[in-house]
Amino acid sequence: MSDDFSVFWRNNERASALFYDLLARAERGAYDDDFLAQLAAYREAEPTSERADIFAAKYLLHHGDAENAAVCAERAYRKRPVNYEVWLLLADLYARLNRPIDALIMQGYAYGLYGAPQFSFHLDEDQLREGLGRLSIALGMGKGAPLTKVRAVIREQGLQFSTDLFIGEPLPLTMPPHYSRFWAASYTDYYLSDQGIMLDHNRHTDAFSTYGYRAASFQLQQAEEVRGPSEIQIPAETTAIVPIAGTSHLQKLTITNAGASHPLYLGKWAFSLFRLEGSAHITPADDRPYAIGTPIPLEHSPARRKLVLNILVDGLSWGVIRTCFAECMPNTARFFARGTIFDQHFSVSEFTYPSLPTIETGRYPAHTQVFNENDSHELPLDIKTLSESMADLGYYTAAPLGAADCIYSGAMRGYRTLNAEPWTLPSADMAERTIRQIEAFNETDQFLYLHTTDVHPWNPKGFKFYPATETHLPLTQRVFEVDENVTSVHLAQLPVYQDHFWRSLSCVDRHLGYLFSYIEAHFDERDILVSLYSDHGNSVFTMPVNGSVDVIAENATHAVWMMRGAGVPEGHIVSELTSTADLYPTLGTLCTFPVADDIDGNLPAVFGGKERDAVYSMSMFPGQTYKLAVRTHDHALRLETLEKVDEDGTVDFADARVGIYPRGHELDENHVVDSAELRAFFCPRARDFVREIANNGEFWPSMRAARPKWFSGQP
């Protein structure tokens, strides 16, 4: 029978029946030949399901083959790394295979998200620091590095949790080969030790963990922590910059370089930069630890540009500003008039946490599996990030101002230096820090990442609006009741939010103008590549639908992307459809780093690629319904599930609501269009997009039971 797409999704009933049969057998411990036969049938019916690998691992474990069981369980983890059943299985297997730290990480994921089971582990003395550090990250959220929800410590009473952060120590994260871990320090422009001393005083207080962290600034530097004398290896006749940080106020070292010795006085948890000619020897005054950053060679290459600059303006909607761009952002419009502007650019996600890894890897959240901000698993090392790729080309990779999001996930692991802010990212600081960075390292080729949140909307309870917004709006528009739990993507279309946006946008443009003027004065066009983009749009310009904010509406996902520099056509406004996943392959082509064949990003036609026929925006937020928009130039398919997304990102698409609308009239039932031709175009694309997160109505009872408010009455 031909598919007329009148029903968007039909679950595989045979596969579902096999799943529940296997589940019942597993609960009885009936791991016999009949179980194997059913498993073979299930794998044939659902060849890509991680649930088959989970059952296979359970079977092998029951029969004492922990090693091969782990192979199956790890295959399931690769596809579904935010899954309670997988975590419990791997925790058991790793303990049996004498991998106690890996077992503890899996226990931490499970306990952090579900509050169970209780911990059971044994670490040798030399494993404690690493194991407890890994556990601290596993227990917490995926954003906010170097902050933690809690730090795990061993005291007389056993395992305890304390309010704390990572500071003056390496972050216990998995790094690529030949990369040092990030060493967490404070960021300072003036007195070296002041911030470190204040952090040390406040780190265990509720006041800091609840409020004070927002004002903290951190610098994460790839560095090695050492005690005692050390050697800094730099090739002969090479000049390099070396960051060095202390762990106490005015910590004294003696450095010998180029035949002369000099005293150094370091700050507590703050990096200072030193210019060295060839290798150097350090002699400390005592045995207190200190950190030596990865040396930064000072050299240019004709194969590289002198400056590749990525600027993320968080929450800037092109749909809102496109008709007044030259008036509301004159400095930015003037700068990119000599480049290419993408007029139909859409974000894949509606908020930063899943969107940033998409930009940094060229992969949708279904493939990064970074979507649940209450989870902190790491991207596999074979997923090459943008910063890693640029570092491989020889660029000094740094973020003069960046969010603390997505550091724990590994999406930012290729940056040698990350100045991370847990909350606000002012454009004034962004511009000035960037110019200082460019000046400091003008003898080498730099890849810089910037992030500002000036135009991002925030819940107004306790928030300071732009001063001119507060002084110019009447009380009737300035003051109102608000639920402090409403997230930014659900903020309503109110004058105070919109006024704050426009005034903050002028502020952003003013500071970008300062930065752009500096770049134009100091670089030739052939030596730069500048990209300005946003990670999502803005909800406060979105019309409500049936009383609710449409989180993937056009203004909420119609994002900004513009480029200028060597290899970028000049004076183009491009109408082809583009996605936030497309920046990665575009930089790969322009900067000449290899791009994997299996990414989701597409090279735009303007750079020699092929035009997309559709772009995808979706909301994959646990505890809420899954929402999808598939857009062409003229129409949009909109989908919403009846069921909520589970913690692992899966959802049942049976009975999902689907409609096709003209662009500009999405979710307006007075404008719904339905034709065999449109269904034949949109439905296969939408099905392919959601297939990897479709659960076929197959649920793990332990996960459903833990979320009764989401899945009331389900197994």
XYZ file of C-alpha atoms in Angstrom:
715
model
C 0.000 0.000 0.000
C 1.364 3.442 -0.902
C 1.928 5.978 1.872
C -0.182 9.107 1.387
C 1.285 10.609 4.605
C -2.191 11.228 6.005
C -0.810 9.708 9.225
C 2.570 11.151 10.107
C 3.889 8.310 12.266
C 3.039 4.684 12.858
C 4.891 2.765 15.527
C 6.281 -0.675 14.750
C 3.839 -2.835 16.715
C 5.820 -6.040 16.229
C 8.999 -4.432 17.574
C 7.090 -3.011 20.530
C 5.599 -6.403 21.385
C 9.058 -7.976 21.233
C 10.479 -5.249 23.475
C 7.895 -5.805 26.198
C 8.303 -9.563 25.926
C 12.065 -9.178 26.409
C 11.470 -6.778 29.275
C 9.241 -9.293 31.047
C 11.797 -12.074 30.527
C 14.588 -9.849 31.843
C 12.590 -8.984 34.948
C 12.158 -12.730 35.601
C 15.832 -13.391 34.926
C 14.865 -15.740 32.093
C 18.023 -15.304 30.033
C 17.712 -18.541 28.064
C 17.702 -19.609 24.424
C 14.178 -18.276 23.964
C 15.411 -14.873 25.174
C 18.158 -14.975 22.552
C 15.685 -15.880 19.832
C 13.401 -13.010 20.813
C 16.363 -10.656 20.967
C 17.418 -11.648 17.451
C 13.891 -10.976 16.226
C 13.822 -7.624 18.023
C 17.157 -6.572 16.561
C 15.870 -7.463 13.108
C 12.743 -5.387 13.703
C 14.656 -2.436 15.245
C 18.223 -2.740 13.902
C 19.414 0.639 15.220
C 17.783 0.543 18.654
C 20.047 0.915 21.675
C 17.473 -1.102 23.611
C 18.611 -4.253 21.785
C 22.157 -3.606 22.987
C 20.911 -3.127 26.544
C 19.130 -6.484 26.449
C 22.210 -8.120 24.924
C 24.378 -6.697 27.703
C 21.959 -7.949 30.356
C 22.027 -11.421 28.811
C 25.824 -11.536 28.685
C 26.141 -10.211 32.226
C 23.736 -12.873 33.481
C 25.980 -15.510 31.911
C 29.154 -14.040 33.409
C 30.614 -12.374 30.324
C 31.116 -8.873 31.703
C 33.695 -7.907 29.096
C 31.438 -8.447 26.082
C 28.459 -7.138 28.026
C 30.378 -3.877 28.421
C 30.932 -3.730 24.655
C 27.163 -3.886 24.106
C 26.396 -1.446 26.911
C 28.968 1.047 25.637
C 27.422 0.833 22.189
C 24.072 1.707 23.779
C 25.729 4.542 25.706
C 27.211 5.974 22.526
C 23.738 6.348 21.079
C 21.854 7.202 24.276
C 24.310 8.644 26.849
C 21.562 10.174 29.005
C 19.777 6.962 29.934
C 19.179 5.558 33.412
C 19.162 1.902 32.334
C 22.457 2.332 30.502
C 24.033 4.090 33.487
C 22.994 1.381 35.936
C 24.222 -1.337 33.618
C 27.605 0.284 32.988
C 28.093 1.099 36.671
C 27.719 -2.602 37.463
C 29.899 -3.739 34.561
C 32.708 -1.271 35.197
C 32.839 -2.289 38.853
C 33.193 -5.931 37.805
C 35.899 -5.011 35.277
C 37.964 -3.127 37.868
C 37.229 0.283 36.395
C 36.123 1.994 39.627
C 36.295 5.595 38.410
C 34.211 4.829 35.316
C 31.720 2.986 37.534
C 31.530 5.983 39.852
C 30.887 8.364 36.955
C 27.900 6.270 35.864
C 26.595 6.182 39.423
C 26.997 9.953 39.531
C 24.968 10.469 36.369
C 22.184 8.275 37.734
C 22.131 9.838 41.191
C 22.440 13.379 39.865
C 19.391 13.063 37.634
C 17.267 10.497 39.478
C 18.507 10.553 43.087
C 19.159 6.798 43.032
C 20.711 4.365 43.602
C 22.934 5.001 46.607
C 26.673 4.968 45.980
C 28.778 1.848 46.247
C 32.460 2.137 45.340
C 36.041 1.687 46.433
C 38.844 3.965 45.300
C 42.506 3.552 46.065
C 44.315 6.537 47.551
C 45.807 7.510 44.200
C 42.340 7.428 42.580
C 40.528 9.647 45.082
C 41.195 13.064 43.559
C 40.281 11.980 40.041
C 37.333 9.847 41.100
C 35.746 12.416 43.400
C 36.336 15.171 40.862
C 34.692 13.145 38.106
C 31.821 12.316 40.435
C 31.334 16.008 41.261
C 30.883 16.832 37.586
C 28.662 13.804 36.945
C 26.338 14.831 39.777
C 25.828 18.334 38.449
C 24.490 20.273 35.531
C 26.175 20.375 32.164
C 26.674 24.136 32.260
C 28.440 26.583 34.530
C 32.054 25.346 34.585
C 34.016 25.594 36.826
C 30.990 25.739 39.129
C 29.425 22.566 40.486
C 26.141 21.695 42.090
C 28.161 20.000 44.850
C 31.700 18.726 45.371
C 32.083 15.129 46.511
C 34.493 14.678 49.437
C 35.495 11.822 51.733
C 35.285 12.595 55.438
C 35.156 10.470 58.586
C 31.455 9.873 57.966
C 32.190 8.635 54.456
C 31.075 10.247 51.195
C 29.815 13.801 51.749
C 28.758 16.662 49.488
C 29.741 20.289 49.978
C 28.993 23.598 48.283
C 32.072 24.328 46.200
C 33.580 24.829 42.750
C 36.724 23.820 40.893
C 39.349 26.523 41.416
C 43.131 26.403 41.544
C 43.095 22.883 40.123
C 42.574 21.022 36.835
C 39.060 20.244 35.655
C 38.741 16.432 35.608
C 37.617 16.202 31.990
C 38.610 13.940 29.105
C 40.827 15.863 26.703
C 42.125 14.928 23.249
C 45.584 13.354 23.020
C 48.431 15.811 23.643
C 46.058 18.348 25.237
C 46.466 19.441 28.829
C 43.385 19.735 30.995
C 41.849 23.103 31.769
C 43.296 24.519 34.971
C 40.657 26.674 36.673
C 41.745 30.170 37.687
C 40.112 33.530 38.239
C 40.106 36.152 35.500
C 41.590 39.495 36.442
C 42.867 42.595 34.674
C 44.400 44.196 37.741
C 45.451 42.773 41.113
C 46.440 39.170 40.667
C 45.350 37.593 43.947
C 42.259 39.580 44.937
C 39.712 37.452 43.111
C 41.351 34.208 44.193
C 41.409 35.230 47.843
C 37.742 36.265 47.723
C 36.777 33.017 45.979
C 38.670 31.014 48.581
C 36.804 32.850 51.336
C 33.337 32.434 49.792
C 33.523 29.149 47.872
C 31.694 27.048 50.486
C 28.960 29.582 51.287
C 25.330 29.460 50.234
C 25.569 33.157 49.393
C 28.160 32.425 46.708
C 26.444 29.349 45.273
C 23.089 31.166 45.104
C 24.084 34.726 44.185
C 27.783 35.542 44.224
C 28.783 33.220 41.403
C 27.074 35.510 38.894
C 29.715 38.177 39.478
C 32.660 35.785 39.279
C 34.957 35.660 36.252
C 37.063 32.624 35.486
C 39.950 31.783 33.213
C 40.371 28.183 32.131
C 43.822 27.589 30.738
C 45.158 24.353 29.302
C 47.968 23.811 31.774
C 49.895 21.282 33.844
C 49.994 21.541 37.627
C 53.485 20.931 39.014
C 55.413 20.969 42.280
C 59.105 21.571 42.655
C 61.533 22.454 39.858
C 60.265 22.087 36.298
C 61.328 22.507 32.695
C 59.353 24.376 30.056
C 60.222 22.770 26.740
C 60.303 25.205 23.813
C 62.202 24.497 20.570
C 65.483 26.344 20.173
C 65.249 29.719 18.455
C 61.497 29.759 19.074
C 59.796 32.548 20.974
C 56.700 31.541 22.918
C 54.286 32.995 25.433
C 53.789 30.851 28.531
C 50.949 31.392 31.040
C 51.895 30.602 34.657
C 49.612 30.717 37.713
C 50.277 30.374 41.412
C 48.238 28.903 44.226
C 49.085 31.517 46.862
C 49.504 35.283 47.101
C 52.882 36.514 45.802
C 54.125 32.977 45.292
C 57.800 33.267 44.350
C 59.537 31.339 41.584
C 62.849 31.808 39.850
C 62.864 31.373 36.086
C 65.999 30.813 34.040
C 65.755 31.570 30.329
C 68.268 32.572 27.663
C 71.113 32.288 30.172
C 69.661 34.613 32.814
C 67.641 34.050 36.001
C 64.737 36.241 37.099
C 62.376 36.280 40.100
C 58.659 35.819 39.413
C 55.831 36.655 41.796
C 52.586 34.904 40.957
C 49.010 35.550 41.998
C 46.706 33.140 43.775
C 44.756 31.267 41.082
C 45.517 33.826 38.376
C 47.574 33.435 35.220
C 50.303 35.835 34.153
C 51.954 35.723 30.722
C 55.696 35.461 30.129
C 57.677 35.764 26.907
C 60.380 33.119 26.634
C 63.160 32.545 24.112
C 63.610 28.771 23.945
C 63.288 26.426 26.911
C 63.238 27.623 30.499
C 63.851 26.208 33.970
C 61.712 27.080 36.989
C 62.869 26.837 40.587
C 60.147 27.457 43.186
C 60.844 28.912 46.615
C 58.842 26.114 48.291
C 56.768 23.029 47.473
C 53.454 24.771 46.803
C 51.973 23.782 43.435
C 51.776 26.084 40.439
C 50.403 25.715 36.915
C 52.278 26.070 33.625
C 50.138 26.697 30.569
C 50.742 25.176 27.157
C 53.376 27.339 25.406
C 52.012 29.534 22.609
C 54.566 29.813 19.760
C 54.790 33.218 18.111
C 54.701 32.566 14.376
C 52.596 33.358 11.329
C 51.923 31.026 8.424
C 50.821 31.927 4.884
C 48.483 28.917 5.087
C 46.512 30.647 7.846
C 44.761 33.965 8.326
C 46.095 36.244 11.026
C 42.666 36.542 12.630
C 39.650 34.245 12.472
C 36.977 35.717 14.707
C 33.640 34.168 15.704
C 31.149 36.454 17.462
C 28.033 34.959 19.053
C 25.335 37.517 19.867
C 23.095 35.403 22.062
C 19.367 35.659 21.353
C 19.622 38.030 18.378
C 16.722 37.382 16.003
C 17.267 38.252 12.355
C 13.523 38.059 11.881
C 13.200 41.005 14.264
C 15.999 43.232 12.934
C 16.265 42.346 9.238
C 14.048 45.209 7.994
C 15.854 47.818 10.116
C 19.351 46.359 10.270
C 21.142 49.440 8.929
C 19.291 51.696 11.376
C 19.459 49.591 14.546
C 22.994 48.216 14.006
C 24.722 50.757 11.744
C 28.291 49.787 12.667
C 27.641 46.097 12.145
C 25.741 46.712 8.902
C 28.581 48.850 7.550
C 31.203 46.236 8.417
C 29.365 43.289 6.880
C 28.300 45.250 3.799
C 31.688 44.074 2.544
C 30.753 40.462 3.203
C 27.840 38.031 2.967
C 24.630 38.097 5.013
C 22.379 35.031 5.200
C 18.761 36.158 5.130
C 17.090 32.781 5.783
C 19.198 31.396 8.619
C 17.586 29.295 11.364
C 18.740 27.837 14.647
C 18.269 24.137 15.264
C 17.451 24.687 18.952
C 15.625 27.342 20.929
C 18.201 27.917 23.681
C 21.953 28.017 24.096
C 22.803 24.750 25.816
C 21.969 22.448 22.857
C 22.579 25.109 20.212
C 26.214 25.871 20.990
C 27.427 22.257 20.498
C 25.580 22.197 17.174
C 27.530 25.262 16.066
C 30.817 23.876 17.387
C 30.414 20.410 15.817
C 28.046 20.798 12.858
C 25.771 18.136 14.378
C 22.163 18.254 15.502
C 21.339 17.582 19.184
C 20.138 14.076 18.289
C 23.767 13.377 17.359
C 25.660 15.403 19.975
C 23.128 14.220 22.594
C 23.789 17.531 24.382
C 20.257 18.706 25.118
C 19.580 17.976 28.805
C 21.210 20.699 30.896
C 20.844 18.547 34.013
C 23.324 16.054 32.540
C 27.053 16.542 32.005
C 28.239 13.671 29.803
C 31.119 14.369 27.418
C 31.149 14.337 23.640
C 33.114 11.389 22.250
C 36.636 12.353 21.240
C 36.020 11.255 17.653
C 33.570 14.142 17.283
C 36.004 16.874 16.289
C 35.042 20.309 17.550
C 35.604 23.564 15.715
C 38.243 24.737 18.190
C 40.134 21.433 17.942
C 40.126 21.667 14.157
C 41.479 25.209 14.225
C 44.125 24.277 16.795
C 45.215 21.432 14.516
C 45.859 24.035 11.804
C 48.227 25.873 14.142
C 45.968 28.677 15.338
C 46.165 29.908 18.902
C 42.578 29.224 19.979
C 41.116 31.419 22.709
C 37.826 32.791 24.010
C 38.374 36.301 25.414
C 34.778 36.218 26.660
C 32.651 33.085 26.594
C 29.799 31.448 28.437
C 30.414 28.693 30.947
C 27.935 26.536 29.006
C 29.108 23.380 27.259
C 32.594 23.218 28.776
C 31.790 20.084 30.757
C 30.326 18.498 27.613
C 33.589 19.001 25.726
C 32.153 21.254 23.025
C 34.772 23.909 23.887
C 37.705 21.603 24.605
C 39.923 22.839 21.760
C 40.325 26.364 23.139
C 43.707 26.842 24.808
C 42.319 29.705 26.891
C 38.685 30.188 27.916
C 37.568 33.243 29.842
C 34.301 31.867 31.183
C 31.460 33.829 32.751
C 28.724 31.878 34.554
C 26.013 34.447 33.821
C 26.314 37.790 32.026
C 28.575 38.477 29.057
C 28.639 42.258 28.457
C 29.538 43.432 24.970
C 31.669 46.231 26.436
C 33.915 43.676 28.139
C 33.836 41.491 25.046
C 35.142 44.208 22.734
C 37.864 45.480 25.066
C 39.091 42.030 26.045
C 39.266 41.035 22.393
C 41.371 44.028 21.413
C 43.717 43.334 24.323
C 43.920 39.698 23.215
C 44.690 40.621 19.602
C 47.365 43.094 20.697
C 48.968 40.632 23.099
C 49.243 37.854 20.504
C 49.633 39.828 17.289
C 52.758 37.811 16.462
C 50.770 34.616 15.941
C 47.622 33.538 14.082
C 44.550 33.603 16.300
C 41.172 31.901 16.275
C 38.974 33.750 18.761
C 35.486 33.023 20.046
C 33.352 35.790 21.594
C 29.944 35.608 23.238
C 27.711 38.422 24.449
C 24.323 38.154 26.151
C 23.316 41.830 26.147
C 20.155 41.303 24.061
C 19.258 37.953 25.621
C 15.988 38.217 27.593
C 15.993 37.247 31.263
C 13.291 36.611 33.801
C 12.762 40.115 35.245
C 12.403 39.105 38.879
C 15.618 40.417 40.389
C 16.966 41.522 36.994
C 18.382 44.989 36.264
C 16.990 46.367 33.001
C 18.896 48.726 30.732
C 18.948 52.121 32.515
C 17.160 54.017 29.743
C 14.452 51.354 29.730
C 13.849 51.911 33.429
C 13.755 55.704 33.107
C 11.643 56.010 29.967
C 8.895 53.419 30.426
C 5.824 54.359 32.467
C 5.040 52.212 35.487
C 2.159 50.573 33.634
C 4.699 49.008 31.269
C 7.646 48.801 33.654
C 6.157 46.925 36.630
C 4.139 43.705 36.508
C 3.665 40.388 38.247
C 5.891 37.602 36.993
C 6.542 34.003 37.878
C 10.236 33.735 38.738
C 10.297 30.195 37.326
C 9.416 31.254 33.773
C 12.410 30.581 31.514
C 13.712 33.033 28.940
C 12.234 31.134 25.979
C 8.757 31.454 27.503
C 8.834 35.192 28.279
C 5.835 37.029 26.903
C 5.661 39.767 24.292
C 5.831 42.761 26.671
C 7.037 46.353 26.086
C 9.658 46.228 28.849
C 11.406 43.228 27.283
C 11.273 44.725 23.808
C 12.534 48.136 24.907
C 15.393 46.479 26.782
C 16.217 44.519 23.628
C 16.400 47.555 21.342
C 18.467 49.637 23.738
C 20.801 46.743 24.472
C 21.134 46.120 20.743
C 22.389 49.680 20.264
C 24.891 49.008 23.034
C 26.087 45.829 21.317
C 26.469 47.628 18.006
C 28.370 50.485 19.638
C 30.934 48.104 21.107
C 31.106 45.987 17.961
C 31.803 49.178 16.028
C 34.750 49.849 18.321
C 36.065 46.328 17.689
C 35.427 46.414 13.931
C 37.195 49.768 13.587
C 40.228 48.307 15.321
C 40.230 45.282 13.007
C 39.952 47.423 9.871
C 42.793 49.644 11.061
C 45.181 46.788 11.859
C 44.474 43.994 9.338
C 44.324 43.582 5.587
C 41.132 42.047 4.262
C 43.018 38.960 3.089
C 44.193 38.278 6.666
C 40.804 38.120 8.403
C 37.684 35.982 8.533
C 34.950 37.370 10.782
C 31.656 35.588 11.474
C 28.808 37.055 13.487
C 25.913 34.772 14.359
C 23.318 33.957 16.983
C 22.454 30.660 18.595
C 18.688 31.252 18.526
C 16.149 34.025 18.164
C 14.078 35.837 20.751
C 10.767 34.911 22.324
C 9.729 38.435 23.346
C 8.828 39.263 19.749
C 6.772 36.112 19.265
C 2.997 36.228 19.118
C 1.414 33.755 21.563
C -0.506 30.812 20.146
C -3.556 29.771 22.161
C -2.176 31.677 25.129
C 1.273 30.053 25.030
C 4.637 31.175 23.697
C 5.682 29.302 20.561
C 9.309 28.528 21.429
C 10.266 27.608 17.851
C 8.339 30.365 16.100
C 10.108 32.260 13.333
C 11.292 35.107 15.552
C 12.435 32.587 18.166
C 14.572 30.638 15.666
C 15.241 33.001 12.737
C 18.858 33.603 13.670
C 21.692 35.844 12.483
C 24.662 34.791 10.370
C 26.993 37.070 8.441
C 30.628 36.749 7.335
C 33.405 38.937 6.004
C 37.006 38.342 4.985
C 39.164 36.289 2.674
C 37.096 33.854 0.617
C 33.752 35.511 1.426
C 31.828 37.112 -1.470
C 31.448 40.856 -0.967
C 28.130 42.675 -0.867
C 25.882 39.600 -0.927
C 22.575 39.123 0.872
C 21.915 35.429 0.346
C 18.391 34.033 0.369
C 19.307 30.328 0.514
C 18.197 28.422 3.603
C 20.943 27.883 6.168
C 21.207 26.315 9.618
C 23.325 26.928 12.697
C 24.909 23.553 11.882
C 26.332 25.070 8.685
C 28.964 27.338 10.224
C 31.210 24.336 10.960
C 31.550 23.021 7.371
C 31.782 26.583 6.065
C 34.785 27.349 8.252
C 36.179 23.957 7.300
C 36.091 24.945 3.633
C 37.395 28.485 4.115
C 40.101 27.551 6.642
C 40.881 24.154 5.052
C 40.377 21.755 7.941
C 38.861 18.321 7.203
C 35.146 17.884 7.845
C 33.650 14.478 8.666
C 31.192 13.013 6.171
C 28.550 12.271 8.810
C 27.919 15.784 10.120
C 24.522 17.428 9.686
C 25.888 20.781 8.586
C 25.754 21.778 4.935
C 28.159 23.944 2.952
C 26.071 26.784 1.478
C 25.949 27.172 -2.280
C 27.532 30.620 -2.037
C 30.732 28.861 -0.900
C 30.576 26.131 -3.519
C 28.210 23.730 -1.784
C 24.591 22.864 -2.455
C 21.502 24.728 -1.294
C 19.383 23.127 1.394
C 15.810 22.334 0.450
C 14.666 22.737 4.075
C 15.882 23.845 7.500
C 14.977 22.309 10.848
C 14.245 23.917 14.206
C 13.153 21.876 17.180
C 12.608 21.879 20.918
C 13.851 18.717 22.617
C 13.433 19.676 26.274
C 12.813 16.903 28.835
C 9.447 17.197 30.518
C 7.931 19.164 27.635
C 6.379 18.069 24.370
C 8.717 17.714 21.405
C 8.242 20.410 18.769
C 9.578 20.584 15.230
C 9.499 23.121 12.418
C 10.626 22.109 8.930
C 10.793 25.231 6.783
C 11.212 26.004 3.116
C 11.057 29.484 1.647
C 7.287 29.271 1.298
C 5.921 26.750 3.781
C 6.531 25.180 7.161
C 5.573 21.823 8.597
C 4.902 22.121 12.316
C 4.806 19.085 14.599
C 4.142 18.625 18.301
C 3.943 15.346 20.188
C 1.221 14.518 22.672
C 3.770 12.879 24.949
C 6.565 14.676 26.779
C 10.235 14.132 26.022
C 11.919 11.745 28.466
C 15.207 12.566 30.186
C 17.116 10.625 27.517
C 15.667 12.727 24.698
C 13.352 10.058 23.321
C 9.653 10.545 22.703
C 6.684 8.721 21.187
C 5.579 10.229 17.872
C 2.341 8.269 17.657
C -0.600 10.680 17.392
C 1.690 13.701 17.020
C -0.115 16.814 15.791
C 1.149 17.845 12.361
C 0.164 20.710 10.095
C 1.566 22.536 7.082
C 1.263 26.315 6.856
C 2.446 29.189 4.692
C 5.487 30.913 6.150
C 4.329 33.814 8.278
C 1.171 31.967 9.366
C 2.581 29.041 11.334
C 0.109 27.350 13.708
C -2.684 29.580 12.415
C -5.423 27.045 11.698
C -7.130 29.545 9.416
C -4.173 29.209 7.057
C -3.458 25.489 7.239
C -2.703 23.994 3.833
C -2.922 20.356 2.907
C -1.961 18.784 -0.372
C -0.494 15.475 -1.420
C 2.448 17.319 -2.944
C 3.314 19.207 0.253
C 2.873 16.120 2.432
C 5.114 14.118 0.091
C 7.812 16.770 0.443
C 7.679 17.515 4.167
C 6.710 14.245 5.843
C 9.664 12.086 4.727
C 12.090 14.818 5.780
C 10.438 15.267 9.151
C 10.349 11.505 9.730
C 14.032 11.167 8.933
C 14.871 14.050 11.252
C 13.083 12.576 14.294
C 13.702 8.877 13.637
C 16.698 8.563 15.966
C 14.815 9.891 18.990
C 11.551 8.038 18.341
C 11.015 5.460 21.099
C 8.323 3.431 19.298
C 6.251 3.463 22.482
C 8.941 1.397 24.239
C 9.640 2.595 27.778
C 11.939 1.528 30.588
C 9.675 1.293 33.659
C 12.356 2.662 35.990
C 12.583 5.896 34.012
C 8.829 6.366 33.713
C 8.251 5.672 37.395
C 10.757 8.391 38.299
C 8.773 11.072 36.432
C 5.105 10.503 37.378
C 4.106 14.103 36.612
C 5.359 13.707 33.054
C 4.039 10.224 32.351
C 1.064 9.712 34.592
C -0.534 6.331 34.090
C 2.188 4.952 31.806
C 4.467 1.998 32.558
